[in-house]
mmCIF file of C-alpha atoms and ligand atoms in Angstrom:
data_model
loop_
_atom_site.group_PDB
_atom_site.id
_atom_site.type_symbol
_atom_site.label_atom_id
_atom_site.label_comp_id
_atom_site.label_asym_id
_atom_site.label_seq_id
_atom_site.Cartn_x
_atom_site.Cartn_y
_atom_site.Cartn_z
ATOM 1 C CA UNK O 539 115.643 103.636 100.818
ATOM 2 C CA UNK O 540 116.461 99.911 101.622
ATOM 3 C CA UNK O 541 114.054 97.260 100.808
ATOM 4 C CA UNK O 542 114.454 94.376 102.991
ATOM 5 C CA UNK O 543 112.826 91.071 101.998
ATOM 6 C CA UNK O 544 112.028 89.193 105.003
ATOM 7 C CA UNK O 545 110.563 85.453 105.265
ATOM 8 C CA UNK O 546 107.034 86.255 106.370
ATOM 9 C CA UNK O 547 106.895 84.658 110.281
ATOM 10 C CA UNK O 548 105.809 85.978 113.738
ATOM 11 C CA UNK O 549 108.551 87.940 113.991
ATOM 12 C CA UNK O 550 108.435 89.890 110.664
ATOM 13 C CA UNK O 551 104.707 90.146 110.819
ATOM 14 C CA UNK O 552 105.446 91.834 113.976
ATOM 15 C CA UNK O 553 108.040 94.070 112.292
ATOM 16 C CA UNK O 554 105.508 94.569 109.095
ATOM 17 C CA UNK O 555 102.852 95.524 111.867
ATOM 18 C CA UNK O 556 105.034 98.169 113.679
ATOM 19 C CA UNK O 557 106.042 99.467 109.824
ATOM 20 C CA UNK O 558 102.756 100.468 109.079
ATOM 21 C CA UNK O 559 101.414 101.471 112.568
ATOM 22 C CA UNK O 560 104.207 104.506 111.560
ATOM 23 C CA UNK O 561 102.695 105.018 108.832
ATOM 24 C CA UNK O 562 104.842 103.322 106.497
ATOM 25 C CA UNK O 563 104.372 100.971 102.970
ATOM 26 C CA UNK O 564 104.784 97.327 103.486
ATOM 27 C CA UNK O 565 104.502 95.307 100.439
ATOM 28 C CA UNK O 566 103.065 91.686 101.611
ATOM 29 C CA UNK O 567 101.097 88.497 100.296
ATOM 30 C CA UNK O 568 97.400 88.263 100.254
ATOM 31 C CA UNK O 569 95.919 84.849 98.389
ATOM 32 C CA UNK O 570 95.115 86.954 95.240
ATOM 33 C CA UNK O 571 98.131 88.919 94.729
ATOM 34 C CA UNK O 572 100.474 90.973 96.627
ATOM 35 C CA UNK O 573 99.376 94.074 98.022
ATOM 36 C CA UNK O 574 100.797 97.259 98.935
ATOM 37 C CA UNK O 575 99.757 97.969 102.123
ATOM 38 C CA UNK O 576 99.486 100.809 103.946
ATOM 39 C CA UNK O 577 97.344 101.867 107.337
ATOM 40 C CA UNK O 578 93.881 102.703 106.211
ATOM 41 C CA UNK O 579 93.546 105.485 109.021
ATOM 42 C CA UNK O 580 96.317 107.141 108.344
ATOM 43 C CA UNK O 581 95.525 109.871 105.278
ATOM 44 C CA UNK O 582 99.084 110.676 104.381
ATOM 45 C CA UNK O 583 100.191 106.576 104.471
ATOM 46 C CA UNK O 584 97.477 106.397 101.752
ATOM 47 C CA UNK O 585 99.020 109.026 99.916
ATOM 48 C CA UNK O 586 101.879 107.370 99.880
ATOM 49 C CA UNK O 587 100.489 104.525 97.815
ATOM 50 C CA UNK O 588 99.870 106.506 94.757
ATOM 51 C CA UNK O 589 103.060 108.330 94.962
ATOM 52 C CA UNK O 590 104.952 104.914 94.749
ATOM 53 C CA UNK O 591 102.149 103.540 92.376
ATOM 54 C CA UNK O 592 102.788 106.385 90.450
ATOM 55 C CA UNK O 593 99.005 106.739 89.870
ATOM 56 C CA UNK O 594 97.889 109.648 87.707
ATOM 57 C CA UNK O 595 94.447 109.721 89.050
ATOM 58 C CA UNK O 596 93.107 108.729 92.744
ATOM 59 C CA UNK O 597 91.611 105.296 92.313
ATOM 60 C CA UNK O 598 89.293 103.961 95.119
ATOM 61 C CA UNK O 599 91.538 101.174 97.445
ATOM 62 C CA UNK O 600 90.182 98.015 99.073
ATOM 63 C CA UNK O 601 90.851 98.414 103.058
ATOM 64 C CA UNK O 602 90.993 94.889 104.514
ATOM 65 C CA UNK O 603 89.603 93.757 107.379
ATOM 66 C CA UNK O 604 90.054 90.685 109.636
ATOM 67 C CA UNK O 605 85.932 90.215 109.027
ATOM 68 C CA UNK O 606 82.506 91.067 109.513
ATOM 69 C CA UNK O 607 82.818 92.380 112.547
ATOM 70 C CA UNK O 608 85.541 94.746 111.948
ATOM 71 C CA UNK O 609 83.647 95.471 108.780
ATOM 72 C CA UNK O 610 80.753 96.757 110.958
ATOM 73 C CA UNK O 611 82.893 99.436 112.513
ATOM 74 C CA UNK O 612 83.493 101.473 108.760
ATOM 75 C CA UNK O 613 80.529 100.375 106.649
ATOM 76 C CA UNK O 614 76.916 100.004 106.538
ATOM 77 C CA UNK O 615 75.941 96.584 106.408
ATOM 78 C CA UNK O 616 72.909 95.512 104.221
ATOM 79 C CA UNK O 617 71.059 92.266 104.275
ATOM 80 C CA UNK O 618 73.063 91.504 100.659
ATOM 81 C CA UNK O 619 76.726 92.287 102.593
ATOM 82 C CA UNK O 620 75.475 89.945 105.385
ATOM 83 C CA UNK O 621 74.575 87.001 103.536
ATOM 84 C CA UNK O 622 77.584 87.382 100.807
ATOM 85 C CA UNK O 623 80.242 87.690 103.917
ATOM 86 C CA UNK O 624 78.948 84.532 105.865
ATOM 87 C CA UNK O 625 78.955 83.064 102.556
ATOM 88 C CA UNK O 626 82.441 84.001 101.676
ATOM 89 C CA UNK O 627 84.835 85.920 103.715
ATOM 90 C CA UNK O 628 87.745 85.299 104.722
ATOM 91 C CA UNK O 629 88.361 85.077 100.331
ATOM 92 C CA UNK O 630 88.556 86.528 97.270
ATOM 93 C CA UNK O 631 85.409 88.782 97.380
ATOM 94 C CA UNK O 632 85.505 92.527 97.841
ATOM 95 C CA UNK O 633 81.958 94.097 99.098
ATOM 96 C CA UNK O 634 81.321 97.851 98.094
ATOM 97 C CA UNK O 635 79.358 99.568 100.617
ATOM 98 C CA UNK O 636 78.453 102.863 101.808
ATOM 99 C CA UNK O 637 80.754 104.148 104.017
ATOM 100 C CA UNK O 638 79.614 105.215 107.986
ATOM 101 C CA UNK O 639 79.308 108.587 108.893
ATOM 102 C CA UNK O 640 82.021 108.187 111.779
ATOM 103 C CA UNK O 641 84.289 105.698 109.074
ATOM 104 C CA UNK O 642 88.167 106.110 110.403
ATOM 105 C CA UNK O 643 89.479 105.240 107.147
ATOM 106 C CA UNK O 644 90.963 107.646 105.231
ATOM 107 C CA UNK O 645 89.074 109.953 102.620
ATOM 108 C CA UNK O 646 91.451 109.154 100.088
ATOM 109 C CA UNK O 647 90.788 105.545 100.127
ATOM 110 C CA UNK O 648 87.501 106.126 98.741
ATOM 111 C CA UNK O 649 88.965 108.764 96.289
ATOM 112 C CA UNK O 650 86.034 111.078 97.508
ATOM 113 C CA UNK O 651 82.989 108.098 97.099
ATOM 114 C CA UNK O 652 80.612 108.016 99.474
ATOM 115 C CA UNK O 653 81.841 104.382 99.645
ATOM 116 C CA UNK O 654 84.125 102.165 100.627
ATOM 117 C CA UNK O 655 85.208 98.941 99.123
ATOM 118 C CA UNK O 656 85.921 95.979 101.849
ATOM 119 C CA UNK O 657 87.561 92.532 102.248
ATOM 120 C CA UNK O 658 88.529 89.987 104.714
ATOM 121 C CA UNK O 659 91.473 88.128 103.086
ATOM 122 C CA UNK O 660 92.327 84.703 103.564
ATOM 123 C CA UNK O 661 96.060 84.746 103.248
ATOM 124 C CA UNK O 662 97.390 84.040 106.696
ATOM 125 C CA UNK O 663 100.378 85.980 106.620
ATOM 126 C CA UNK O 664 97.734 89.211 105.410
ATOM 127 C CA UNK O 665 95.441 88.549 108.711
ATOM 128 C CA UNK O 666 98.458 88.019 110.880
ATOM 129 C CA UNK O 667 99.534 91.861 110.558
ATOM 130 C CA UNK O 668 96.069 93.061 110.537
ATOM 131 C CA UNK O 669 95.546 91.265 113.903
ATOM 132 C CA UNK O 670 98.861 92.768 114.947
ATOM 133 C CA UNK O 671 98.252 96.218 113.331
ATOM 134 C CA UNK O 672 94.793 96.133 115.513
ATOM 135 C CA UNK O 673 93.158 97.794 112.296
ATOM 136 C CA UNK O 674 92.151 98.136 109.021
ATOM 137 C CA UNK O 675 95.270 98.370 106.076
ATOM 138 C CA UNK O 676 94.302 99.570 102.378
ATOM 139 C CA UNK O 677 96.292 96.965 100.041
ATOM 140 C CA UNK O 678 96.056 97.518 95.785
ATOM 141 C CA UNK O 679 98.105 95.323 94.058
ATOM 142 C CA UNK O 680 102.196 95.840 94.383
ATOM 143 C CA UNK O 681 103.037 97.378 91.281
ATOM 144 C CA UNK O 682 103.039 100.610 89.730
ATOM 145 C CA UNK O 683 100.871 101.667 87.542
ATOM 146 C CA UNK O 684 100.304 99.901 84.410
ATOM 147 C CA UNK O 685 102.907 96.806 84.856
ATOM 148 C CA UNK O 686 101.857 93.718 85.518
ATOM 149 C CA UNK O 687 100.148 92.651 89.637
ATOM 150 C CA UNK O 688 102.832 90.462 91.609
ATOM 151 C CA UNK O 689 102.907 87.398 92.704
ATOM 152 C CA UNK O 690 105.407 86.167 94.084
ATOM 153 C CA UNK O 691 108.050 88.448 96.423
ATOM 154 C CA UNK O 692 110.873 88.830 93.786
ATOM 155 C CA UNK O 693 108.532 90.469 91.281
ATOM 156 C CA UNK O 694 107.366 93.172 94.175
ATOM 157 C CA UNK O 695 111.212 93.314 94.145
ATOM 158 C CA UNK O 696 112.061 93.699 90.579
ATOM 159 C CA UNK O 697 109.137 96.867 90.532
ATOM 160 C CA UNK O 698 109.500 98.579 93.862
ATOM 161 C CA UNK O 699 113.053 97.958 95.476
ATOM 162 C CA UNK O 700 114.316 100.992 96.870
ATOM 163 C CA UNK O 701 110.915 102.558 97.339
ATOM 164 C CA UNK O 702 109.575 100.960 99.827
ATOM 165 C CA UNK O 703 111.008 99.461 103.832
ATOM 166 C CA UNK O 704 110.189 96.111 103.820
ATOM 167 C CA UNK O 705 108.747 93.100 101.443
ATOM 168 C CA UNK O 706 107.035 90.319 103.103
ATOM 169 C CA UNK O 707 107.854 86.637 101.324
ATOM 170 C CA UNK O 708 105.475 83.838 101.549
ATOM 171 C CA UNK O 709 106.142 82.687 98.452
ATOM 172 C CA UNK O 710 103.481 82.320 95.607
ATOM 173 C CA UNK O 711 99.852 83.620 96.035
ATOM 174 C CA UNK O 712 97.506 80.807 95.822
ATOM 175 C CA UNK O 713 95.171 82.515 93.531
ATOM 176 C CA UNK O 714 96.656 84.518 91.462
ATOM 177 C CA UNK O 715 94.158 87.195 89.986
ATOM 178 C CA UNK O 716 92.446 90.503 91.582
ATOM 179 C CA UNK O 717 89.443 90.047 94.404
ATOM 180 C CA UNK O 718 86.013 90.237 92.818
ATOM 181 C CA UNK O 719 84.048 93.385 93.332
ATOM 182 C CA UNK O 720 80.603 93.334 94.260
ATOM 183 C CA UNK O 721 78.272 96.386 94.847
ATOM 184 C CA UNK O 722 76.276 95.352 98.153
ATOM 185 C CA UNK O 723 74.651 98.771 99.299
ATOM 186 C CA UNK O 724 71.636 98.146 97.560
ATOM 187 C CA UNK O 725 69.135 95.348 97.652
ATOM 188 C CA UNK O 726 70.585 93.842 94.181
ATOM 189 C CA UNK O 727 74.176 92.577 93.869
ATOM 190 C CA UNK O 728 76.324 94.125 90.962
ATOM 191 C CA UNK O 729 79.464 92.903 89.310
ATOM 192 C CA UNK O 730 81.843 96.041 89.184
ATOM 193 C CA UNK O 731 85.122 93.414 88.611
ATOM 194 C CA UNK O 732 85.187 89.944 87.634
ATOM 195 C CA UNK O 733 87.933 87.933 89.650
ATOM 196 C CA UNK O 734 89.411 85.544 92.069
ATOM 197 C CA UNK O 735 85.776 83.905 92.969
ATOM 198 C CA UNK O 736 83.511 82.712 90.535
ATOM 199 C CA UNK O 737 80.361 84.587 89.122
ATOM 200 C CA UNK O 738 78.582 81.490 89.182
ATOM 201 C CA UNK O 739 79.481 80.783 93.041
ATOM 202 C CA UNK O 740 78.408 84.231 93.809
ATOM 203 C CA UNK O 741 75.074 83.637 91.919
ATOM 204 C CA UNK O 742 74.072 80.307 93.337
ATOM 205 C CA UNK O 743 73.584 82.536 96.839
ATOM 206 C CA UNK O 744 72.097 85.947 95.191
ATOM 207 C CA UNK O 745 70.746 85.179 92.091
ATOM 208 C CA UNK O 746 71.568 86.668 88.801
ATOM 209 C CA UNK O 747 74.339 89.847 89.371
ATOM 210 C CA UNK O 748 73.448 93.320 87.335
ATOM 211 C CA UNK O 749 76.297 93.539 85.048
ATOM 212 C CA UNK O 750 78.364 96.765 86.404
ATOM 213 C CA UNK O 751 81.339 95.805 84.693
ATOM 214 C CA UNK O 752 81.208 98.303 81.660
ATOM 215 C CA UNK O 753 79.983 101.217 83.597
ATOM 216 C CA UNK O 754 81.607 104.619 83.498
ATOM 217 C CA UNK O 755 79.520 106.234 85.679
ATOM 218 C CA UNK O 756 76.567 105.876 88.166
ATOM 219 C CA UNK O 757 74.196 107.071 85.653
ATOM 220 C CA UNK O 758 74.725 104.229 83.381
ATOM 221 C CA UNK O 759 73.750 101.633 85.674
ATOM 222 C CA UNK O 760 70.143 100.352 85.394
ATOM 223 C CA UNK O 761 67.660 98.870 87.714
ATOM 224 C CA UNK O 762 69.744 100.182 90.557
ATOM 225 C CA UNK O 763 67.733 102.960 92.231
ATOM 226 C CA UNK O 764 69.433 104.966 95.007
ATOM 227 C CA UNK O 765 72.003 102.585 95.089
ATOM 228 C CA UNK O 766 74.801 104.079 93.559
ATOM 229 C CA UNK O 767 76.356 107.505 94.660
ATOM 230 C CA UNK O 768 78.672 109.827 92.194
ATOM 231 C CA UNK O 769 82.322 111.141 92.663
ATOM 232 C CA UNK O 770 82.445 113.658 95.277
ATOM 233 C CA UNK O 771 82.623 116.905 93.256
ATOM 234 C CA UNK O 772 81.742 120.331 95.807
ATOM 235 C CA UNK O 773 78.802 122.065 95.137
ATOM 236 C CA UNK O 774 80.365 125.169 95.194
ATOM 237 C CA UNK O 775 82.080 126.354 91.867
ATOM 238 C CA UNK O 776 85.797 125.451 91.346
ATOM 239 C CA UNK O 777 88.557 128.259 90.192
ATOM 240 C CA UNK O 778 91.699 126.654 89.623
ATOM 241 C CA UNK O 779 94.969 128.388 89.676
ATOM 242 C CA UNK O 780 94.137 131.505 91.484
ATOM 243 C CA UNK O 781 96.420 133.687 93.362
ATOM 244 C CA UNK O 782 94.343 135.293 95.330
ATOM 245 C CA UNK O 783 90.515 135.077 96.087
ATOM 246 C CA UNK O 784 87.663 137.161 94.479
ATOM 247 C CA UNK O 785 85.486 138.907 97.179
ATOM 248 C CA UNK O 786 82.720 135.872 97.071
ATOM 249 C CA UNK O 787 85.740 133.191 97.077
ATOM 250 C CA UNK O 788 87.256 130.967 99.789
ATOM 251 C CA UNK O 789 91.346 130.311 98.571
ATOM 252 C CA UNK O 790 92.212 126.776 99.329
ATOM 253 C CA UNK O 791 96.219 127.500 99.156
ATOM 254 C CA UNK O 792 99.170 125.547 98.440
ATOM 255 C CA UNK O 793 102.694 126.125 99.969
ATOM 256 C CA UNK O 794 103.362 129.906 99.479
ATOM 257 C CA UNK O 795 99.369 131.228 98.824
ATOM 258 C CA UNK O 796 98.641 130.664 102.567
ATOM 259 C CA UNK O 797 94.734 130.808 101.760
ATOM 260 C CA UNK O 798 92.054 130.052 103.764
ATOM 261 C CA UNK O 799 92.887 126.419 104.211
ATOM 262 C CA UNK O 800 96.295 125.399 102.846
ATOM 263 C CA UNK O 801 96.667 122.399 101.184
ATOM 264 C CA UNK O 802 100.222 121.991 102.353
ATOM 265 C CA UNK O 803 102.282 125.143 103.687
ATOM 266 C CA UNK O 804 105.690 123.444 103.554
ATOM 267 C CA UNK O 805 104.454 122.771 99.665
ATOM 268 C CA UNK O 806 104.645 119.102 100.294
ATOM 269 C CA UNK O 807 102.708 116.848 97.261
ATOM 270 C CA UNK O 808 101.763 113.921 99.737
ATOM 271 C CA UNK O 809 100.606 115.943 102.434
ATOM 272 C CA UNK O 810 98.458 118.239 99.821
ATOM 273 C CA UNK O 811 96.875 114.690 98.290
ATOM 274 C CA UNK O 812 95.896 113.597 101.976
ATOM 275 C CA UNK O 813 94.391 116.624 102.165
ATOM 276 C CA UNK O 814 92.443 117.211 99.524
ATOM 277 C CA UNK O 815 89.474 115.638 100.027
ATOM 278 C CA UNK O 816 88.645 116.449 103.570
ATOM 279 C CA UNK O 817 89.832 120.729 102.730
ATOM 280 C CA UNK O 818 87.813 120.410 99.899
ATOM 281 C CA UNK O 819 84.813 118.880 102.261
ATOM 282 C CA UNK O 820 85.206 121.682 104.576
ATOM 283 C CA UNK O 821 85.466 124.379 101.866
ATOM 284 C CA UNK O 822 82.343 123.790 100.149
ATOM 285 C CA UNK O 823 80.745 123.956 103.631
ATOM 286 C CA UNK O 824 82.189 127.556 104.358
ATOM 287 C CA UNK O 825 82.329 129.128 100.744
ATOM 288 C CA UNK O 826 79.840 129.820 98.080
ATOM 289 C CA UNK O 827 82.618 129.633 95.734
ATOM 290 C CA UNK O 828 85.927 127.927 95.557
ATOM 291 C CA UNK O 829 88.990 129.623 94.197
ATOM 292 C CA UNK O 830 92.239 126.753 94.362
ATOM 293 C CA UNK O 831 95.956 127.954 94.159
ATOM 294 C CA UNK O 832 98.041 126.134 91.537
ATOM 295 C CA UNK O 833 99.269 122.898 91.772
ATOM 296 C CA UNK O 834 102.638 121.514 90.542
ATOM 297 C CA UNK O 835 102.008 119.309 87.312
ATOM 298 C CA UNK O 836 104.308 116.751 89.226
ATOM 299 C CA UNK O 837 104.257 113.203 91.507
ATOM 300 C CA UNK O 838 100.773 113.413 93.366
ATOM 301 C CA UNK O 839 100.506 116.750 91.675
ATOM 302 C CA UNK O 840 99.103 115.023 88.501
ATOM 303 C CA UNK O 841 96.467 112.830 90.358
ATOM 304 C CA UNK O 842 95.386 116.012 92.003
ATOM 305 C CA UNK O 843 94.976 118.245 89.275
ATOM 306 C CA UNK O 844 92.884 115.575 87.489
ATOM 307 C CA UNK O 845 90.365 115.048 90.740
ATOM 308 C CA UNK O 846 90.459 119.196 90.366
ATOM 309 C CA UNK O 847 89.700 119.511 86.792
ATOM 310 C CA UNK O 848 87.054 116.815 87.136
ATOM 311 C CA UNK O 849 85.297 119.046 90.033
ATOM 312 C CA UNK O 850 85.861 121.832 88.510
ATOM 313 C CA UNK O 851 84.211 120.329 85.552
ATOM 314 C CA UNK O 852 81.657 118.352 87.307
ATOM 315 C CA UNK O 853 82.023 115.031 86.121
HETATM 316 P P1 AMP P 1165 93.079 96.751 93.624
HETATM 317 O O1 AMP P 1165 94.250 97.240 92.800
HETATM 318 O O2 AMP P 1165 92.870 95.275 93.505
HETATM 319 O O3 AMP P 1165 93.140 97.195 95.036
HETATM 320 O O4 AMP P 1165 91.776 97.405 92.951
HETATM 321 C C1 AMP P 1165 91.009 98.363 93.530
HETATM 322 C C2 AMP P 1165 89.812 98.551 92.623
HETATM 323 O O5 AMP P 1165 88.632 98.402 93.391
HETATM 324 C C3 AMP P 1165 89.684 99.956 92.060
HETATM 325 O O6 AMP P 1165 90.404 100.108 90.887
HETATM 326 C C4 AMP P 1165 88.203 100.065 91.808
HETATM 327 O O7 AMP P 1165 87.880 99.574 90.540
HETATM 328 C C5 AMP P 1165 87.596 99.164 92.856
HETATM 329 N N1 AMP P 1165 86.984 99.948 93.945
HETATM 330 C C6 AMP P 1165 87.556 100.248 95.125
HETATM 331 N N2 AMP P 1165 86.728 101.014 95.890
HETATM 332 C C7 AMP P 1165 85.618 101.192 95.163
HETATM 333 C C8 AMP P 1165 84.418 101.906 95.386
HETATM 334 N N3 AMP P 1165 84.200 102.583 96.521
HETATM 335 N N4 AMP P 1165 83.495 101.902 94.414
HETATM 336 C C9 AMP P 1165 83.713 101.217 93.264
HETATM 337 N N5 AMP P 1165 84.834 100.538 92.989
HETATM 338 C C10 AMP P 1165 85.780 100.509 93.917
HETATM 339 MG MG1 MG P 1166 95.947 96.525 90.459
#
């Protein structure tokens, strides 16, 4: 594939816009770092991001949003979300929220969390193709896994020419480092990522932030009742590698082992990781017991398996 590197202006905002509306990767400037962006409703445009990232696991993405009010539309808002967005959006603070029932954005944005971590960013060239695009765009840093984030356009270059259409240049990113993350679903703020805005800025408007930096999993987190929700794993008992199904098993199937849903009958690794969560939804609500046909230790393979193994393990 051809990368072009465009100077980012109405034009190629428009162009950047149309790329993802198809359900393409753009790679474009935010005022942390440059993001990878891809449509936030569209499941197998998300997939896409991990296959270029090279990811071997599903990580939860940030979507952006142009603000509040678009924020409304995916997440439930608390009185915490409120007061930290008037406080601080458009910027460098991502809000982690629980997602709404009806939320358009993809499943495997959240990597199968009940929530879904938001930001308005400031970068004007980032809100001038999500005003374009008309919607929300999922945007992790532009590297792949491991290397260093980007920014400035020629080091997007240097890691992802070839794999992607189109890199959007508007030169250096103001600040430099990741978003903050902040856990706003309960009534008490807590730090999952230090970053671009200070601690102590965030504190002078909530008061002291729980410390969720360290955490592993929910279970560690104290003084946080109710407010944090685990890694969707079905209730219904995983079987991986099957062939066939037992007499007491729904088969979710991949390419040739049709099953009862099919992960992807052309065999396809993107289409089977834009799946996953969503068949693996519907499963648990129609078997007792899951039986899951093998799945190619390869690309998006790997990050499946390891959400599989997990669930079949109960993490
Ligand atoms: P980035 O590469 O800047 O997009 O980083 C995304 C990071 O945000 C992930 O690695 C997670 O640590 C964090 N994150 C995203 N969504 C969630 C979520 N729903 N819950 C907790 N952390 C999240
Ligand atoms: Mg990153």
């Amino acid at each position: 594939m051809e990368t072009q590197i465009l100077q980012a202006d109405a034009k190629s905002v428009e162009i950047a816009a149309a790329l993802l509306g198809a359900g393409h990767l753009v790679a474009l400037p935010t005022e942390t770092v440059y993001g990878l962006a891809a449509d936030a409703c569209n499941e197998i445009a998300v997939a896409k991001i991990f296959d270029v990232k090279q990811r071997p696991e599903f990580n939860p993405l940030i979507a952006h949003v142009t603000g509040p009010e678009a924020a409304r539309e995916l997440v439930e808002m608390t009185p915490l979300a409120k007061e930290l967005m008037a406080a601080f959006w458009p910027g460098a603070l991502t809000l982690v929220l629980q997602r709404k029932e009806n939320c358009p954005v993809a499943k495997l944005a959240s990597a199968g969390l009940s929530t879904l971590a938001i930001r308005a960013p400031k970068g004007e060239t980032a809100r001038a193709v999500l005003q374009k695009l008309g919607r929300p765009f999922v945007a992790p840093s532009a590297n792949p896994s491991g290397r260093l984030s980007p920014t400035k356009a020629c080091h997007v270059a240097d890691l992802l020419a070839g794999k992607i259409p189109l890199i959007l240049d508007d030169g250096s990113c103001r600040i430099g480092v990741e978003s903050t993350i902040i856990r706003a679903d309960g009534e008490r703020p807590i730090l999952l990522r230090a970053g671009g805005l200070s601690v102590e800025d965030i504190e002078a408007i909530t008061g002291p932030l729980i410390d969720g930096t360290a955490t592993k999993s929910d279970k560690d987190v104290p003084h946080a009742p109710g407010a944090l929700a685990s890694h969707y794993a079905p209730q219904a008992p995983l079987r991986l590698n099957a062939i066939s199904a037992q007499p007491d098993e729904g088969l979710l199937g991949f390419g040739d082992i049709e099953g009862d849903m099919n992960l992807s009958p052309k065999g396809d690794l993107t289409e089977a990781a834009a799946n996953l969560f969503s068949c693996l939804h519907e499963m648990d609500q129609r078997f007792a017991k899951i039986a899951v046909a093998r799945i190619p230790e390869v690309h998006l393979g790997r990050a499946i398996n390891d959400r599989l193994t997990r669930a079949a393990h109960k993490d």
